[in-house]
Amino acid sequence: MPNWGGGAKCGACEKTVYHAEEIQCNGRSFHKTCFLCMACRKALDSTTVAAHESEIYCKTCYGRKYGPKGVGFGQGAGCLSTDTGDHLGLNLQQGSPKSARPSTPTNPSKFAKKIVDVDKCPRCGKSVYAAEKIMGGGKPWHKTCFRCAICGKSLESTNVTDKDGELYCKVCYAKNFGPKGIGFGGLTQVEKKECE
């Protein structure tokens, strides 16, 4: 009997996947927004996906979890990879003398979002991820928050100055914190006479 008014169920969220938003992998259907690596939550496509039974990973996380271990594997010839994958929630200590973490996840959903320590933007207080990070004054900022605190002008590394943890363009910094007096960006003598 045909499936009227719906489609297959998503392998991640179990909701109906309609044809226009469907991605198939290993005979299972996914929403485009649910087609993410189970470990690092990166968006996947047909060139970056690696499937293991009912789980989907990016090729990097798949290699860390299921690839060969030891000297010379994973990082190029003759290299020793010390990356254990702990920051991605991968338990790779197979056969290791260290005690392994319990195999039962605290969240029953394998596709649940992993919590990762992420830098916070000083301006808005929200998490700053690598794709949107700009460093200024020794702190990470969103591209949209990387603006002058006074005039709101978008800043670049060539015109940014910082004072007390806040960012300013060079013009606003000079006007508000630079030297005062004639010839230092303040009022000229003509302007001073007009003000009197």
Short mmCIF file of C-alpha atoms in Angstrom, two decimals:
data_model
loop_
_atom_site.label_atom_id
_atom_site.label_comp_id
_atom_site.label_asym_id
_atom_site.label_seq_id
_atom_site.Cartn_x
_atom_site.Cartn_y
_atom_site.Cartn_z
CA MET A 1 0.00 0.00 0.00
CA PRO A 2 1.43 3.45 -0.87
CA ASN A 3 2.57 5.85 1.84
CA TRP A 4 0.15 8.75 1.25
CA GLY A 5 1.12 12.23 2.43
CA GLY A 6 4.51 11.35 3.78
CA GLY A 7 7.86 9.84 3.18
CA ALA A 8 10.45 7.74 4.93
CA LYS A 9 11.44 8.40 8.54
CA CYS A 10 14.69 10.29 9.22
CA GLY A 11 17.47 8.09 10.61
CA ALA A 12 18.42 10.84 13.10
CA CYS A 13 15.21 12.51 14.32
CA GLU A 14 12.64 9.84 13.31
CA LYS A 15 10.38 12.48 11.70
CA THR A 16 9.01 12.22 8.16
CA VAL A 17 11.48 13.08 5.41
CA TYR A 18 9.89 14.53 2.29
CA HIS A 19 11.48 14.01 -1.10
CA ALA A 20 12.71 17.61 -1.52
CA GLU A 21 14.75 17.47 1.69
CA GLU A 22 15.91 13.84 1.55
CA ILE A 23 19.49 12.55 1.62
CA GLN A 24 19.99 8.79 1.47
CA CYS A 25 22.86 6.86 3.02
CA ASN A 26 23.11 3.08 3.48
CA GLY A 27 19.45 2.66 2.58
CA ARG A 28 18.32 5.14 5.22
CA SER A 29 16.83 8.60 4.67
CA PHE A 30 17.90 11.81 6.46
CA HIS A 31 16.82 15.46 6.44
CA LYS A 32 19.55 17.69 5.03
CA THR A 33 19.77 19.39 8.44
CA CYS A 34 20.04 16.03 10.28
CA PHE A 35 22.81 14.62 8.04
CA LEU A 36 25.56 15.39 10.60
CA CYS A 37 28.57 13.55 11.98
CA MET A 38 27.56 11.81 15.22
CA ALA A 39 30.81 12.81 16.95
CA CYS A 40 31.69 16.37 15.87
CA ARG A 41 28.31 17.48 14.42
CA LYS A 42 29.82 18.68 11.10
CA ALA A 43 27.44 18.76 8.15
CA LEU A 44 28.04 15.82 5.82
CA ASP A 45 27.63 15.20 2.10
CA SER A 46 28.25 12.26 -0.22
CA THR A 47 32.01 12.93 -0.32
CA THR A 48 32.57 13.33 3.43
CA VAL A 49 30.28 10.67 4.94
CA ALA A 50 31.55 7.38 6.37
CA ALA A 51 28.89 4.97 7.64
CA HIS A 52 29.32 2.23 10.23
CA GLU A 53 26.21 0.08 10.69
CA SER A 54 23.49 2.64 11.61
CA GLU A 55 25.92 5.42 12.54
CA ILE A 56 27.23 8.18 10.26
CA TYR A 57 30.51 10.05 10.75
CA CYS A 58 32.76 12.45 8.89
CA LYS A 59 35.84 10.67 7.55
CA THR A 60 38.07 12.15 10.26
CA CYS A 61 35.94 10.93 13.19
CA TYR A 62 35.34 7.57 11.50
CA GLY A 63 39.10 7.10 11.13
CA ARG A 64 39.68 8.00 14.77
CA LYS A 65 37.02 5.60 16.00
CA TYR A 66 37.32 2.64 13.61
CA GLY A 67 40.60 3.14 11.75
CA PRO A 68 43.95 1.50 12.48
CA LYS A 69 45.73 2.58 15.67
CA GLY A 70 49.41 3.01 16.43
CA VAL A 71 52.56 4.58 15.05
CA GLY A 72 52.26 5.74 11.48
CA PHE A 73 48.47 5.57 11.20
CA GLY A 74 46.08 8.46 10.77
CA GLN A 75 48.48 11.37 10.50
CA GLY A 76 50.79 10.42 7.66
CA ALA A 77 53.82 8.17 7.31
CA GLY A 78 56.11 7.94 10.31
CA CYS A 79 53.95 10.02 12.66
CA LEU A 80 52.47 9.11 16.00
CA SER A 81 48.98 10.46 16.56
CA THR A 82 48.33 11.28 20.20
CA ASP A 83 44.77 12.42 19.49
CA THR A 84 42.47 10.16 21.50
CA GLY A 85 39.26 11.72 20.24
CA ASP A 86 38.14 12.50 23.82
CA HIS A 87 37.16 16.05 22.84
CA LEU A 88 34.71 14.50 20.35
CA GLY A 89 33.27 12.04 22.82
CA LEU A 90 34.97 9.07 21.14
CA ASN A 91 36.19 6.26 23.37
CA LEU A 92 39.33 5.07 21.61
CA GLN A 93 41.22 3.51 24.53
CA GLN A 94 40.67 -0.06 23.25
CA GLY A 95 43.15 -2.38 24.92
CA SER A 96 44.63 0.50 26.88
CA PRO A 97 45.66 0.11 30.52
CA LYS A 98 43.69 3.28 31.33
CA SER A 99 40.17 2.73 32.55
CA ALA A 100 37.65 3.21 29.76
CA ARG A 101 34.57 5.36 30.15
CA PRO A 102 31.25 3.56 30.52
CA SER A 103 29.89 2.50 27.15
CA THR A 104 26.34 3.57 28.00
CA PRO A 105 25.74 7.16 26.90
CA THR A 106 24.10 9.54 29.38
CA ASN A 107 21.74 10.66 26.62
CA PRO A 108 19.95 7.77 24.92
CA SER A 109 19.99 9.44 21.48
CA LYS A 110 23.19 8.73 19.52
CA PHE A 111 22.47 11.84 17.49
CA ALA A 112 22.18 14.17 20.48
CA LYS A 113 24.31 17.29 20.20
CA LYS A 114 27.66 17.01 21.96
CA ILE A 115 28.51 19.81 24.38
CA VAL A 116 31.96 21.21 23.67
CA ASP A 117 33.73 23.98 25.53
CA VAL A 118 33.60 26.96 23.18
CA ASP A 119 34.96 30.49 23.57
CA LYS A 120 32.43 33.22 24.40
CA CYS A 121 32.22 36.54 22.55
CA PRO A 122 32.92 39.47 24.92
CA ARG A 123 30.32 41.65 23.17
CA CYS A 124 27.24 39.38 23.02
CA GLY A 125 28.28 36.59 25.42
CA LYS A 126 27.35 33.83 22.95
CA SER A 127 29.57 30.94 21.80
CA VAL A 128 32.14 31.70 19.09
CA TYR A 129 32.85 28.78 16.75
CA ALA A 130 35.93 28.48 14.54
CA ALA A 131 34.09 29.38 11.32
CA GLU A 132 33.03 32.78 12.68
CA LYS A 133 35.96 33.60 15.00
CA ILE A 134 38.04 36.76 14.69
CA MET A 135 40.72 37.46 17.29
CA GLY A 136 41.04 41.00 18.60
CA GLY A 137 42.58 42.23 21.83
CA GLY A 138 43.52 38.64 22.66
CA LYS A 139 39.87 37.52 22.70
CA PRO A 140 37.62 35.71 20.22
CA TRP A 141 34.81 37.75 18.59
CA HIS A 142 32.01 36.99 16.14
CA LYS A 143 32.50 38.61 12.74
CA THR A 144 29.28 40.58 13.32
CA CYS A 145 30.40 41.73 16.80
CA PHE A 146 33.87 42.81 15.62
CA ARG A 147 32.82 46.49 15.42
CA CYS A 148 33.81 49.77 17.01
CA ALA A 149 32.06 50.22 20.39
CA ILE A 150 31.38 53.91 19.62
CA CYS A 151 30.56 54.32 15.92
CA GLY A 152 29.72 50.69 15.06
CA LYS A 153 32.11 50.60 12.10
CA SER A 154 33.19 47.09 11.04
CA LEU A 155 36.81 46.54 12.04
CA GLU A 156 39.82 44.80 10.49
CA SER A 157 43.24 43.97 11.85
CA THR A 158 44.62 47.18 10.30
CA ASN A 159 42.21 49.60 11.99
CA VAL A 160 41.39 48.01 15.34
CA THR A 161 42.53 49.20 18.77
CA ASP A 162 41.47 47.88 22.14
CA LYS A 163 41.15 49.49 25.56
CA ASP A 164 39.84 47.81 28.72
CA GLY A 165 38.53 44.79 26.78
CA GLU A 166 36.53 46.86 24.27
CA LEU A 167 37.28 47.41 20.56
CA TYR A 168 37.48 50.79 18.82
CA CYS A 169 38.36 52.02 15.36
CA LYS A 170 41.50 54.17 15.29
CA VAL A 171 39.50 57.37 14.71
CA CYS A 172 37.18 56.89 17.71
CA TYR A 173 40.09 55.75 19.89
CA ALA A 174 42.09 58.87 19.02
CA LYS A 175 39.12 61.19 19.66
CA ASN A 176 38.19 59.64 23.01
CA PHE A 177 41.46 58.37 24.49
CA GLY A 178 44.23 60.12 22.55
CA PRO A 179 46.04 63.32 23.50
CA LYS A 180 43.89 66.45 23.71
CA GLY A 181 44.66 69.91 22.43
CA ILE A 182 45.30 71.78 19.23
CA GLY A 183 46.73 69.58 16.51
CA PHE A 184 45.78 66.32 18.23
CA GLY A 185 42.46 65.56 16.57
CA GLY A 186 40.47 67.87 18.83
CA LEU A 187 38.92 71.21 17.87
CA THR A 188 41.00 73.56 15.77
CA GLN A 189 41.54 77.16 16.86
CA VAL A 190 38.95 78.32 14.31
CA GLU A 191 36.39 75.83 15.68
CA LYS A 192 37.18 76.89 19.27
CA LYS A 193 36.57 80.57 18.46
CA GLU A 194 33.25 79.68 16.80
CA CYS A 195 32.17 77.81 19.94
CA GLU A 196 32.90 80.79 22.26
#
